[in-house]
C-alpha cells in the first residue's frame, strides 16, 4: 500500500465514521421518537455506544477499505474493464457508511432493550382509579346521603327474607291516639314506585298517629346543620290535616321540629328544612298526623344539606371526600356482580336509574338487600366530574350472572341471555347511554341529562360490557352484537370486555382469545389472591403482547387489611406502573363497606353512620393516586429483587415532578441505591412519605394505633443510598427547579 493509498483510506474512514455515527444516532432517535420515547439527552448510553463504534471504525475500517479496494474492485475491474477510479471511492464510502450505520443502530437498539441502564416509556394517564359497587350498603346507607331507610315503602321479601314495605318503619300512636296503617298501590305517586302507606287517624288524642324511621341504624345529626325533609302526601279523607315532622334524639327528646298542613287530594310534594339543635348519632325521623282523617304517604326523604359539593340528591360528604382524596383517575360503577344481576330480570338497567327519584325503578340488590337507585347514573357521572375522574360505567352483556339463584361461593342455576329478538332494544339502551353522556343537549338522551341539570356532556370515553361472565356462546353472541354496534356508532369509545374472575384458567384464556379476536380495546381482569401471590407475580405483565388489547385490572385485593397485605399490594402496584403502557386502568375492589352490613371482606374503606375508617390498603391507593405520573423510568433504583423489595420511578408532565416509590416487604432495614443522573434541573429537596409499622396491624378503627403516611423532607444528591425501614412503603418526590 502506497503512502497515498494509506492517506486516502484514513481520510475516507474518518468521513465514513463521522457520517455513519451521525446517521446512526439520528436513526436511533427517530426510532425512539416514533416509539414514544422522545429525544431525551439522558440516553447517554446511546451516545456512548456511538462513540465506541466510531473508535472501532477508525481502528478497523482501514483494513476493510483495503480489502474492498484491493479485492472486490480489482475483480470487478477484470470483469468490467472500465475506469472507475473515482466512482470506487464513492461506492466504498457508501458501503462503509451503510454498513456502519446499520451496525451502530442495531447495537444501540439492542442495548435499549437489554441494557441495565434506564429505559423510559409513556404510561397510562388513567392508571389508578376506583371500583364502586353497590355491595356492603355502599350506595343506600352509604355513599348516597339519604338518611331515611326504605323511603318509598318498596322493600319486599324478594330483597331479603322477612322484609316488607314497613321494614325500617315503626307505626306510632303516642298519647293514647289510635288509628291504623296499611300499604296500598292504586294510584301511586308514579307507576314505577307502586307502594305507599295509608295512614288512618281515628283518634289523634294529644299527640297524633304516625310513623317513625331510624334510618340505617340511627340517623346522625350534627348540631346546627340543616336537613332537607320532603314527603309526598295525598289526602284521602277529612279536611286539611296538620302533620308534625320531628327529629328526635336517641333519648326520645325532640331535636328539631316543623309542621306542614295537607291541602290536596292529589299527590303533592311538601318540603321543609330542619335545623338540628344537638349532635346525635342515633336520631329518628317522626311524622305524626294530628287530626282525624286518612292520608297516603310516600317518598319520605331526609337529606343533610351539607352533601358533597352541596349537590342536591347528593353524596355523603365524608365518604365522597375520602374517595376523592385518592385522586382516582376513573370511577367504575355500579359493580361487579350487581351489573349482571341475579337472573335476567335483575340485570342493572341504567335507564331505570335516572330522572326524578320517585320515578326510578327500584329493585333487589344481588347482595341481599335493596337498591333504591337514588344514586343512579346521573349521580355517578356527576360524582366523576366533581372529582375529575373518568366515568367507567359497566353494563350487562345481556346475560345474567352464571351464579344466579345461588351465590359466587356456591354457584347457581346458570347463565341466561336475553332472547335474540330483544337484543335490538337492548343494544339501543347501550347506545342511548353514550348519547346520554356525550350527546348534545338537544339530542333525545342528551336532553334528559340537561333536564337533570347538566347540559354539557360528561365526555365518556370508556364503557364496560359484562362482568366476569362465563365465556359461553350465549355470552359471546350478545357481547359481539353490543360491541360491534358501539364501535359502529361511536368508534372513539373504548370498549372494556371481561375475562372471568381469576388470573388464569379457562375463562381467562378463552376470554383473552375472544377479546383479541374481537379487537376489544381493553380487557377486565379480576383476581383476589393471597398477599404472596402479589409479590411473586410482579412480572405478570412484562411479557403481555403490546399489540393486542390493553388491560384493566378491574378488581384485585390481597385478602386482608393488614399492613403486610397493603405492602404486597403496593409492591404489585409498582409493577403495574412499570407496565403502565399495557395496563390502562387498575382498581382495588371492593371500595366501600358499611360496618355490620358487609357481604364481602376485605374492603378499602369502612364506615358507619358517623365515621369513615380508611384501611391501610386505602393509604396505599391514596399514595399511588396522589403520586401518579405519565412516564416510567426503569433502573433508577438498584438493590431491588422485584418481589419483596420493589420500586418504580415516574415523572409527571403536569407538575414536572419526579416520583420514586419503593416498597420493603421484609422484616429488616434494606438499603437501595438511587441514581438520578438521568434527570436534569431537579431540586435537591425531596418530600418523603413513609407508611410503615408492624406487619399485622389493621386500621379500620378510629384510634391512635392507626398506621398513617408520615411526611418529612430530605435533601439528596444525584446518586445516593436510601435506607428502607422494615415493612415500609416510601415515596420520594422532587420538584423541578424553577426556571428564573
Ligand atoms: O368485588 C366483589 C365481587 O367480586 C364483584 O361483585 C365481582 O365482580 C367479583 O366476583
XYZ file of C-alpha atoms and ligand atoms in Angstrom:
750
model
C 0.000 0.000 0.000
C 1.432 3.351 -1.029
C 1.565 6.388 1.246
C -1.084 7.953 -0.890
C -3.311 4.898 -0.500
C -2.968 4.992 3.284
C -3.795 8.680 3.405
C -6.826 8.213 1.171
C -8.029 5.300 3.282
C -7.652 7.195 6.528
C -9.494 10.252 5.188
C -12.256 8.074 3.783
C -12.511 6.181 7.056
C -12.789 9.379 9.039
C -15.549 10.731 6.822
C -17.298 7.355 6.886
C -17.069 7.122 10.634
C -18.392 10.620 11.280
C -21.238 10.308 8.787
C -22.192 6.841 9.974
C -22.051 7.968 13.595
C -24.371 10.899 12.852
C -26.728 8.801 10.784
C -26.962 6.004 13.305
C -27.606 8.467 16.101
C -30.308 10.180 14.075
C -31.858 6.855 13.145
C -31.895 5.777 16.737
C -33.520 8.991 17.904
C -36.151 8.778 15.185
C -36.975 5.209 16.216
C -37.263 6.357 19.804
C -39.480 9.281 18.870
C -41.824 7.024 16.903
C -41.931 4.539 19.753
C -42.885 7.382 22.051
C -39.645 7.520 23.962
C -38.728 11.026 22.879
C -35.465 12.812 22.252
C -34.069 12.662 25.757
C -30.467 13.520 26.287
C -30.359 11.193 29.278
C -29.915 8.419 26.738
C -26.223 8.848 27.295
C -25.629 5.160 26.854
C -26.723 5.650 23.265
C -24.152 8.382 22.768
C -21.508 6.312 24.480
C -22.239 3.374 22.281
C -21.897 5.501 19.169
C -18.534 6.853 20.300
C -17.251 3.371 20.914
C -18.337 2.449 17.471
C -16.555 5.478 15.947
C -13.332 4.475 17.646
C -13.915 0.944 16.393
C -14.403 2.329 12.922
C -11.102 4.221 12.998
C -9.232 1.178 14.076
C -10.861 -1.421 11.893
C -12.022 0.294 8.756
C -8.656 0.965 7.070
C -8.333 -2.779 6.765
C -11.870 -3.209 5.385
C -11.160 -0.394 2.961
C -8.053 -2.036 1.733
C -9.743 -5.361 1.339
C -12.636 -3.805 -0.551
C -10.403 -1.701 -2.781
C -7.846 -4.386 -3.435
C -10.093 -7.410 -3.883
C -13.667 -6.572 -4.822
C -12.860 -3.690 -7.154
C -9.896 -5.466 -8.668
C -12.139 -8.400 -9.565
C -14.838 -6.108 -10.875
C -12.257 -4.284 -12.936
C -11.185 -7.558 -14.515
C -14.829 -8.450 -15.281
C -15.841 -4.958 -16.462
C -12.691 -3.184 -17.602
C -13.987 0.326 -17.243
C -12.238 3.179 -15.485
C -13.955 3.690 -12.183
C -11.152 5.013 -10.085
C -13.292 7.892 -8.760
C -16.560 6.062 -8.547
C -14.930 3.328 -6.481
C -14.055 5.800 -3.793
C -17.661 6.899 -3.578
C -19.016 3.357 -3.630
C -16.572 2.322 -0.904
C -17.708 5.213 1.161
C -21.358 4.348 0.595
C -20.825 0.700 1.609
C -18.948 1.741 4.710
C -21.492 4.289 5.825
C -24.423 1.962 5.271
C -22.784 -0.991 6.978
C -21.632 1.055 9.907
C -24.953 2.837 10.332
C -26.827 -0.451 10.397
C -24.339 -1.944 12.846
C -24.413 1.040 15.166
C -28.160 1.397 15.140
C -28.664 -2.308 15.677
C -26.312 -2.385 18.597
C -27.875 0.684 20.199
C -31.385 -0.637 19.687
C -30.396 -3.954 21.233
C -28.924 -2.076 24.147
C -32.093 -0.102 24.648
C -33.905 -3.386 25.140
C -31.388 -5.299 27.167
C -29.405 -2.607 28.848
C -29.313 -2.429 32.593
C -29.490 1.323 32.087
C -32.665 3.343 32.340
C -35.331 2.906 29.695
C -38.343 5.134 29.702
C -41.847 4.823 28.336
C -45.159 6.603 28.378
C -47.706 5.105 30.724
C -51.453 5.419 31.011
C -52.696 8.698 32.417
C -55.797 6.923 33.746
C -53.906 4.168 35.520
C -55.213 4.150 39.093
C -58.917 4.540 39.783
C -61.651 3.131 41.991
C -64.186 0.356 41.649
C -67.543 1.316 43.089
C -70.022 -1.490 43.585
C -73.289 -1.277 45.453
C -72.204 -4.055 47.797
C -71.941 -3.841 51.612
C -74.513 -0.996 51.658
C -72.158 1.124 49.584
C -74.996 3.082 47.957
C -78.164 3.229 50.122
C -76.968 3.568 53.688
C -73.541 4.505 52.355
C -72.298 6.990 49.779
C -75.832 8.120 48.945
C -76.652 10.692 51.609
C -80.339 9.797 52.065
C -80.956 9.303 55.781
C -84.332 7.534 55.568
C -84.280 3.808 55.002
C -86.957 2.316 52.715
C -88.184 5.815 51.946
C -90.712 4.741 49.345
C -92.011 1.567 51.025
C -90.659 -0.648 48.234
C -88.741 -3.144 50.361
C -90.011 -6.678 49.801
C -89.211 -10.285 50.758
C -87.531 -10.596 47.337
C -84.853 -8.181 48.584
C -84.250 -10.000 51.822
C -86.100 -12.661 53.807
C -88.629 -11.053 56.127
C -88.510 -7.621 54.521
C -91.718 -5.826 53.507
C -92.902 -2.259 52.772
C -92.875 -1.456 56.505
C -89.301 -2.566 57.078
C -87.333 0.182 58.899
C -90.615 1.901 59.769
C -92.473 1.918 63.081
C -96.152 2.743 63.450
C -96.530 5.060 66.447
C -99.518 6.176 68.483
C -98.163 8.135 71.412
C -100.529 9.853 73.869
C -103.426 7.332 73.661
C -104.105 8.021 69.979
C -105.313 5.276 67.682
C -105.799 4.561 64.051
C -104.317 2.089 61.550
C -101.812 1.709 58.800
C -101.786 -0.263 55.565
C -99.951 -0.467 52.245
C -101.709 0.378 49.000
C -100.724 0.517 45.362
C -103.640 2.001 43.430
C -102.912 5.459 42.014
C -99.344 5.665 43.304
C -97.084 8.719 43.018
C -95.709 7.064 39.897
C -96.308 3.679 38.353
C -92.589 2.867 38.796
C -92.944 3.393 42.527
C -96.062 1.391 43.242
C -96.317 1.094 47.019
C -97.295 3.725 49.540
C -98.626 3.840 53.073
C -102.183 4.757 54.034
C -102.435 6.255 57.493
C -105.852 6.417 59.145
C -106.144 8.702 62.138
C -109.239 7.618 64.037
C -108.372 9.400 67.257
C -105.359 11.700 67.310
C -105.681 12.322 71.081
C -102.952 14.621 72.336
C -100.036 13.560 70.172
C -101.371 12.090 66.957
C -100.815 8.969 64.868
C -97.775 8.481 62.710
C -94.610 6.798 61.543
C -91.046 6.708 62.688
C -87.896 5.853 60.744
C -84.464 5.446 62.286
C -82.577 5.338 59.009
C -79.714 2.916 58.728
C -79.006 2.094 62.406
C -79.874 5.602 63.537
C -79.922 8.971 61.821
C -76.792 11.015 62.515
C -77.333 14.718 63.210
C -74.806 17.462 63.701
C -75.740 20.393 65.868
C -76.506 23.461 63.777
C -76.597 21.566 60.472
C -79.688 21.757 58.331
C -81.605 18.828 56.847
C -83.939 18.872 53.901
C -87.140 16.940 54.575
C -89.581 16.052 51.791
C -92.666 13.873 51.513
C -95.446 13.118 49.062
C -98.915 13.201 50.645
C -102.375 12.646 49.213
C -105.325 13.424 51.408
C -107.802 10.553 51.137
C -110.429 11.626 53.714
C -111.019 14.542 56.088
C -110.046 18.137 55.612
C -106.622 19.732 55.987
C -104.548 17.631 58.350
C -101.686 19.153 60.349
C -98.626 16.944 60.250
C -95.700 17.457 62.611
C -92.224 16.485 61.469
C -89.664 15.882 64.181
C -86.092 14.771 64.525
C -85.951 13.034 67.858
C -82.802 12.092 69.699
C -81.602 8.742 70.948
C -83.276 9.669 74.253
C -86.594 10.468 72.523
C -86.282 14.207 73.052
C -87.240 16.491 70.185
C -84.114 17.800 68.485
C -85.787 19.687 65.610
C -89.384 20.165 64.568
C -91.540 21.662 61.828
C -95.150 21.456 60.690
C -96.952 21.083 57.386
C -100.669 21.039 56.654
C -102.058 18.853 53.919
C -104.077 20.668 51.322
C -104.569 18.421 48.333
C -106.441 15.273 47.455
C -103.784 14.669 44.776
C -100.203 13.617 45.403
C -98.294 16.694 46.431
C -94.678 17.128 47.496
C -94.148 19.011 50.772
C -90.706 20.155 51.840
C -89.227 21.660 54.982
C -85.778 22.425 56.356
C -84.955 21.248 59.876
C -82.022 22.533 61.891
C -80.509 20.104 64.386
C -80.387 21.534 67.892
C -77.874 18.971 69.081
C -75.454 16.407 67.730
C -76.814 12.877 67.892
C -75.506 9.709 66.249
C -78.779 7.843 66.519
C -81.780 10.082 65.917
C -85.110 9.249 64.289
C -87.475 10.960 61.907
C -91.040 11.158 63.201
C -94.043 12.090 61.034
C -97.198 12.457 63.064
C -100.673 13.470 61.871
C -102.738 15.372 64.387
C -106.323 15.432 63.110
C -108.838 12.816 62.149
C -108.689 11.701 58.572
C -106.881 9.430 56.113
C -103.679 10.325 54.276
C -101.453 8.492 51.850
C -97.693 8.971 52.300
C -94.794 8.149 50.011
C -91.183 9.035 49.149
C -90.273 10.276 52.615
C -86.806 11.768 52.451
C -84.317 13.471 54.735
C -81.007 14.718 53.359
C -78.226 16.639 55.035
C -77.938 19.892 53.112
C -74.234 19.583 53.516
C -73.736 16.919 50.846
C -70.554 16.528 48.800
C -70.133 19.771 46.822
C -73.642 20.635 48.081
C -75.224 18.710 45.237
C -78.963 18.003 45.544
C -79.820 14.302 45.891
C -76.153 14.135 46.732
C -73.494 12.103 48.442
C -72.253 11.787 51.991
C -69.600 14.424 52.377
C -67.203 12.357 54.451
C -67.324 9.219 52.293
C -67.212 11.086 48.981
C -64.346 13.210 50.325
C -62.423 10.089 51.330
C -62.821 8.653 47.839
C -61.868 11.975 46.240
C -58.712 12.084 48.360
C -57.422 9.062 46.458
C -57.469 11.300 43.347
C -58.757 8.382 41.309
C -58.318 8.812 37.584
C -61.556 6.925 36.925
C -64.567 5.500 38.732
C -66.036 2.213 37.634
C -69.727 1.840 38.544
C -72.164 0.328 39.546
C -70.384 -3.061 40.065
C -69.311 -6.031 39.971
C -71.859 -8.793 40.060
C -74.546 -6.192 40.691
C -74.267 -5.355 36.993
C -75.247 -8.696 35.501
C -77.655 -9.426 38.340
C -79.427 -12.391 39.836
C -81.486 -13.555 36.852
C -82.299 -11.673 33.672
C -84.935 -9.542 35.411
C -82.328 -8.315 37.859
C -79.768 -7.065 35.327
C -78.848 -3.458 36.021
C -80.795 -1.217 33.633
C -79.286 2.243 33.641
C -82.433 3.884 32.274
C -84.302 2.848 35.425
C -81.889 4.906 37.488
C -82.243 8.406 36.025
C -84.872 11.112 36.232
C -86.829 12.236 39.328
C -86.070 9.818 42.170
C -89.728 8.989 42.791
C -89.980 7.762 39.186
C -86.967 5.458 39.179
C -87.450 1.704 39.095
C -86.061 0.096 42.216
C -85.029 -3.495 42.509
C -83.425 -6.062 44.688
C -79.694 -5.958 45.131
C -77.874 -9.196 44.244
C -76.027 -8.861 47.554
C -79.213 -9.470 49.571
C -80.758 -6.071 50.094
C -82.475 -3.320 48.130
C -81.468 -0.730 45.545
C -83.432 2.497 45.705
C -81.292 3.675 42.758
C -81.474 7.169 44.245
C -77.773 7.009 43.489
C -78.220 6.416 39.778
C -76.274 7.002 36.603
C -76.718 10.774 36.645
C -75.283 10.944 40.176
C -72.407 8.623 39.256
C -71.465 10.762 36.262
C -71.758 13.918 38.354
C -69.509 12.478 41.049
C -66.891 11.542 38.441
C -66.950 15.075 37.141
C -66.828 16.551 40.650
C -63.614 14.724 41.416
C -62.005 14.823 37.974
C -62.279 11.082 37.337
C -63.136 9.422 34.024
C -66.510 7.684 34.203
C -66.358 3.954 33.518
C -69.923 2.626 33.517
C -70.271 -1.122 33.151
C -73.426 -2.550 31.565
C -74.518 -6.171 31.418
C -73.623 -8.090 28.258
C -77.330 -9.039 28.034
C -76.659 -12.107 30.159
C -77.276 -12.575 33.868
C -74.783 -13.917 36.387
C -73.880 -17.585 35.930
C -74.409 -17.896 39.696
C -77.985 -16.592 39.535
C -80.157 -18.243 42.140
C -77.064 -19.155 44.127
C -74.007 -17.172 45.062
C -70.418 -16.687 43.971
C -69.485 -19.162 46.729
C -71.890 -21.980 45.892
C -72.673 -21.375 42.230
C -76.183 -21.156 40.809
C -78.606 -22.148 38.117
C -76.510 -20.915 35.238
C -76.155 -18.061 32.806
C -79.090 -16.946 30.675
C -79.161 -14.464 27.848
C -81.815 -12.105 26.604
C -83.746 -13.574 23.669
C -82.091 -12.543 20.412
C -85.224 -10.692 19.294
C -84.817 -8.481 22.375
C -81.236 -7.605 21.521
C -82.143 -4.734 19.204
C -83.808 -2.851 22.066
C -81.056 -3.798 24.464
C -78.324 -2.546 22.134
C -80.259 0.665 21.697
C -80.172 1.080 25.507
C -76.388 0.808 25.404
C -76.109 3.332 22.577
C -78.526 5.625 24.398
C -76.219 5.651 27.391
C -73.442 7.035 25.241
C -75.809 9.678 23.921
C -76.955 10.416 27.476
C -73.342 11.006 28.492
C -71.946 12.664 25.396
C -74.802 13.789 23.145
C -75.745 17.413 22.687
C -78.438 18.807 24.960
C -80.897 18.745 22.094
C -80.459 15.022 21.382
C -83.117 12.706 22.845
C -80.946 11.372 25.671
C -78.713 14.398 25.990
C -81.918 16.341 26.718
C -82.608 14.094 29.701
C -79.137 14.838 31.039
C -79.775 18.531 30.502
C -83.142 18.257 32.265
C -81.309 16.819 35.265
C -79.236 20.000 35.347
C -76.237 19.101 33.182
C -76.488 20.448 29.639
C -72.786 19.889 28.933
C -71.588 16.390 28.051
C -69.853 14.160 30.574
C -67.209 13.161 27.988
C -67.498 9.438 28.369
C -64.605 7.556 26.778
C -64.862 4.065 28.307
C -67.770 1.663 28.521
C -67.607 -1.782 30.132
C -69.699 -4.596 28.691
C -70.171 -7.547 31.034
C -68.672 -8.555 34.331
C -66.891 -11.858 34.927
C -69.300 -13.550 32.534
C -68.858 -17.177 31.647
C -67.363 -17.384 28.149
C -70.324 -19.256 26.688
C -71.754 -18.981 23.180
C -74.702 -17.159 24.732
C -72.381 -14.527 26.170
C -70.180 -14.211 23.111
C -73.006 -13.827 20.661
C -74.512 -10.992 22.699
C -71.233 -9.313 23.569
C -70.261 -9.263 19.898
C -73.571 -7.671 18.853
C -73.234 -4.964 21.504
C -69.541 -4.275 20.925
C -69.890 -4.058 17.165
C -72.837 -1.681 17.460
C -70.917 0.558 19.860
C -67.903 0.675 17.563
C -70.071 1.305 14.515
C -71.878 4.266 16.103
C -69.181 5.545 18.443
C -65.754 4.463 17.142
C -63.955 6.666 19.674
C -65.449 4.884 22.684
C -63.159 2.270 24.242
C -65.000 -0.941 24.982
C -63.883 -2.847 28.063
C -64.519 -6.595 27.790
C -64.404 -9.214 30.523
C -62.128 -12.234 31.077
C -63.554 -14.017 34.089
C -62.893 -13.975 37.796
C -59.368 -15.300 38.187
C -55.867 -14.507 36.920
C -55.728 -17.662 34.800
C -57.795 -20.730 33.878
C -60.309 -21.469 31.179
C -62.458 -18.343 31.385
C -59.371 -16.181 31.460
C -57.710 -17.846 28.476
C -60.877 -18.054 26.414
C -61.774 -14.501 27.380
C -58.437 -13.226 26.099
C -58.710 -15.245 22.874
C -62.183 -13.876 22.244
C -61.190 -10.338 23.202
C -58.238 -10.420 20.809
C -60.331 -11.871 18.049
C -62.921 -9.134 18.575
C -60.210 -6.471 18.817
C -61.674 -5.248 22.082
C -59.689 -2.223 23.263
C -59.382 -3.235 26.930
C -59.991 -6.465 28.863
C -61.017 -6.549 32.502
C -59.064 -8.978 34.693
C -60.149 -9.790 38.262
C -58.206 -11.520 40.983
C -58.455 -11.825 44.733
C -55.297 -13.661 45.783
C -53.039 -14.214 48.769
C -50.541 -11.438 49.516
C -47.609 -13.599 48.471
C -49.165 -14.095 45.047
C -48.844 -10.349 44.546
C -45.172 -10.472 45.476
C -44.468 -13.410 43.208
C -46.320 -12.089 40.178
C -44.664 -8.760 39.590
C -43.540 -9.826 36.136
C -47.052 -10.812 35.079
C -47.474 -8.026 32.554
C -43.863 -7.753 31.348
C -44.492 -10.214 28.540
C -48.034 -9.218 27.591
C -48.450 -8.657 23.874
C -48.255 -4.891 23.352
C -50.128 -5.124 20.064
C -53.322 -6.623 21.478
C -55.986 -5.317 23.893
C -54.857 -3.305 26.890
C -55.560 -4.484 30.408
C -57.958 -3.191 33.013
C -57.189 -4.806 36.361
C -60.764 -4.128 37.403
C -60.804 -5.960 40.719
C -57.860 -7.010 42.818
C -57.109 -7.334 46.506
C -54.844 -9.455 48.636
C -57.487 -10.805 51.006
C -56.665 -8.755 54.045
C -56.375 -5.304 55.574
C -53.082 -5.699 57.428
C -50.051 -3.573 56.682
C -48.483 -6.693 55.181
C -51.394 -7.008 52.706
C -51.201 -3.337 51.865
C -47.447 -3.517 51.228
C -47.800 -6.551 48.969
C -50.389 -4.578 47.009
C -48.044 -1.582 46.906
C -45.197 -3.733 45.577
C -47.530 -5.111 42.914
C -48.670 -1.616 42.024
C -45.078 -0.620 41.269
C -45.123 -3.404 38.687
C -48.413 -2.059 37.343
C -46.730 1.310 36.881
C -43.826 -0.426 35.197
C -46.349 -1.937 32.798
C -48.460 1.176 32.504
C -48.007 1.016 28.746
C -50.145 -2.157 28.581
C -52.161 -1.805 31.802
C -54.504 1.066 31.074
C -56.589 1.012 34.266
C -56.452 -0.653 37.681
C -58.779 -0.556 40.678
C -58.751 -2.238 44.075
C -62.070 -3.899 44.977
C -64.447 -3.555 46.695
C -64.306 0.095 47.623
C -66.834 0.594 50.420
C -68.394 -1.345 53.282
C -70.771 -0.319 55.993
C -69.738 -1.885 59.278
C -72.251 -4.530 60.287
C -73.594 -4.823 56.736
C -70.735 -6.422 54.853
C -71.222 -9.198 52.343
C -67.559 -9.106 51.326
C -64.263 -8.631 53.117
C -61.773 -7.084 52.890
C -62.764 -3.683 51.559
C -60.874 -0.456 51.037
C -62.956 1.924 53.174
C -65.229 1.039 56.059
C -67.781 3.393 57.529
C -70.737 3.613 59.855
C -73.349 6.322 60.137
C -70.952 8.868 61.591
C -67.383 7.837 60.752
C -65.202 6.729 57.899
C -62.415 4.203 58.542
C -59.853 4.090 55.747
C -57.784 0.895 55.780
C -54.025 0.766 55.306
C -54.749 -0.560 51.810
C -56.606 2.719 51.292
C -53.493 4.737 52.083
C -51.546 2.725 49.537
C -54.153 3.560 46.896
C -54.164 7.166 48.008
C -50.387 7.424 47.815
C -50.343 5.984 44.315
C -53.261 8.192 43.235
C -51.551 11.314 44.559
C -48.186 10.389 43.147
C -49.013 9.159 39.696
C -47.026 10.017 36.599
C -47.233 9.560 32.873
C -43.672 8.468 32.069
C -41.948 5.473 33.588
C -38.159 5.042 34.017
C -36.507 1.724 34.708
C -33.316 1.041 36.668
C -33.286 4.253 38.675
C -33.224 2.285 41.902
C -30.870 -0.655 42.279
C -30.696 -3.202 45.069
C -34.221 -4.499 44.400
C -35.430 -8.025 43.937
C -38.772 -7.286 42.212
C -40.520 -9.260 44.875
C -40.186 -8.125 48.474
C -38.128 -5.065 47.530
C -39.787 -3.329 44.615
C -39.719 0.134 43.146
C -40.984 2.318 40.368
C -39.942 5.700 39.087
C -42.228 8.052 37.202
C -42.347 11.659 36.147
C -45.477 13.707 35.912
C -45.513 16.077 32.958
C -48.168 18.280 34.564
C -46.054 19.187 37.564
C -42.656 18.207 36.200
C -42.116 16.236 39.413
C -40.047 13.099 39.691
C -41.549 10.419 41.936
C -39.900 7.307 43.332
C -41.916 4.620 45.078
C -40.025 1.942 46.967
C -41.525 -0.933 48.937
C -39.839 -3.090 51.527
C -41.917 -6.128 52.494
C -39.109 -7.590 54.602
C -38.624 -7.524 58.333
C -35.230 -5.837 58.130
C -33.906 -2.477 57.102
C -32.890 -2.572 53.456
C -30.584 -0.223 51.614
C -31.149 0.664 47.965
C -29.112 2.828 45.644
C -30.747 5.651 43.723
C -29.230 7.165 40.596
C -30.864 10.360 39.384
C -28.165 11.219 36.831
C -30.701 10.882 34.052
C -32.750 13.806 35.378
C -31.821 17.431 34.998
C -32.927 20.500 36.918
C -34.270 18.682 39.924
C -34.485 20.427 43.250
C -32.233 18.942 45.913
C -35.116 18.958 48.374
C -37.408 15.981 48.288
C -40.648 15.231 50.093
C -40.518 11.844 51.771
C -43.713 9.959 52.618
C -43.481 6.716 54.529
C -46.114 4.185 55.503
C -44.660 1.642 57.878
C -45.289 -0.282 61.040
C -45.934 -3.746 62.353
C -46.988 -6.079 59.570
C -50.127 -7.432 61.203
C -51.599 -4.043 62.130
C -55.018 -3.195 60.736
C -56.547 0.257 60.665
C -60.268 0.076 60.309
C -60.995 1.508 63.715
C -60.709 5.076 64.920
C -57.691 5.458 67.107
C -54.101 6.331 67.692
C -52.888 2.867 66.730
C -53.673 3.512 63.091
C -50.880 3.412 60.550
C -50.888 6.598 58.513
C -48.467 8.046 55.980
C -45.822 10.224 57.634
C -44.432 13.122 55.627
C -40.950 14.586 56.122
C -38.357 16.339 53.964
C -34.829 15.466 52.866
C -32.046 16.694 50.591
C -30.483 14.422 48.033
C -27.592 14.334 45.603
C -27.555 12.853 42.093
C -26.754 9.432 43.433
C -27.406 8.309 46.957
C -28.175 5.337 49.161
C -31.516 5.147 50.889
C -32.489 3.012 53.845
C -35.928 1.497 53.724
C -37.417 0.736 57.138
C -38.684 -2.822 57.611
C -42.242 -3.255 56.282
C -42.467 0.102 54.620
C -43.694 1.949 51.589
C -41.646 5.061 50.821
C -42.292 7.778 48.305
C -39.648 10.326 47.390
C -40.793 13.274 45.342
C -38.728 16.040 43.752
C -39.855 19.220 42.086
C -38.169 20.774 39.054
C -36.027 23.808 39.762
C -37.970 26.899 38.834
C -36.751 28.435 35.602
C -35.937 32.011 36.705
O -65.909 -7.241 44.420
C -66.840 -8.154 44.844
C -67.272 -9.087 43.731
O -66.196 -9.863 43.328
C -67.746 -8.434 42.477
O -69.076 -8.111 42.524
C -67.499 -9.471 41.457
O -67.273 -8.911 40.184
C -66.333 -10.246 41.981
O -66.528 -11.589 41.901
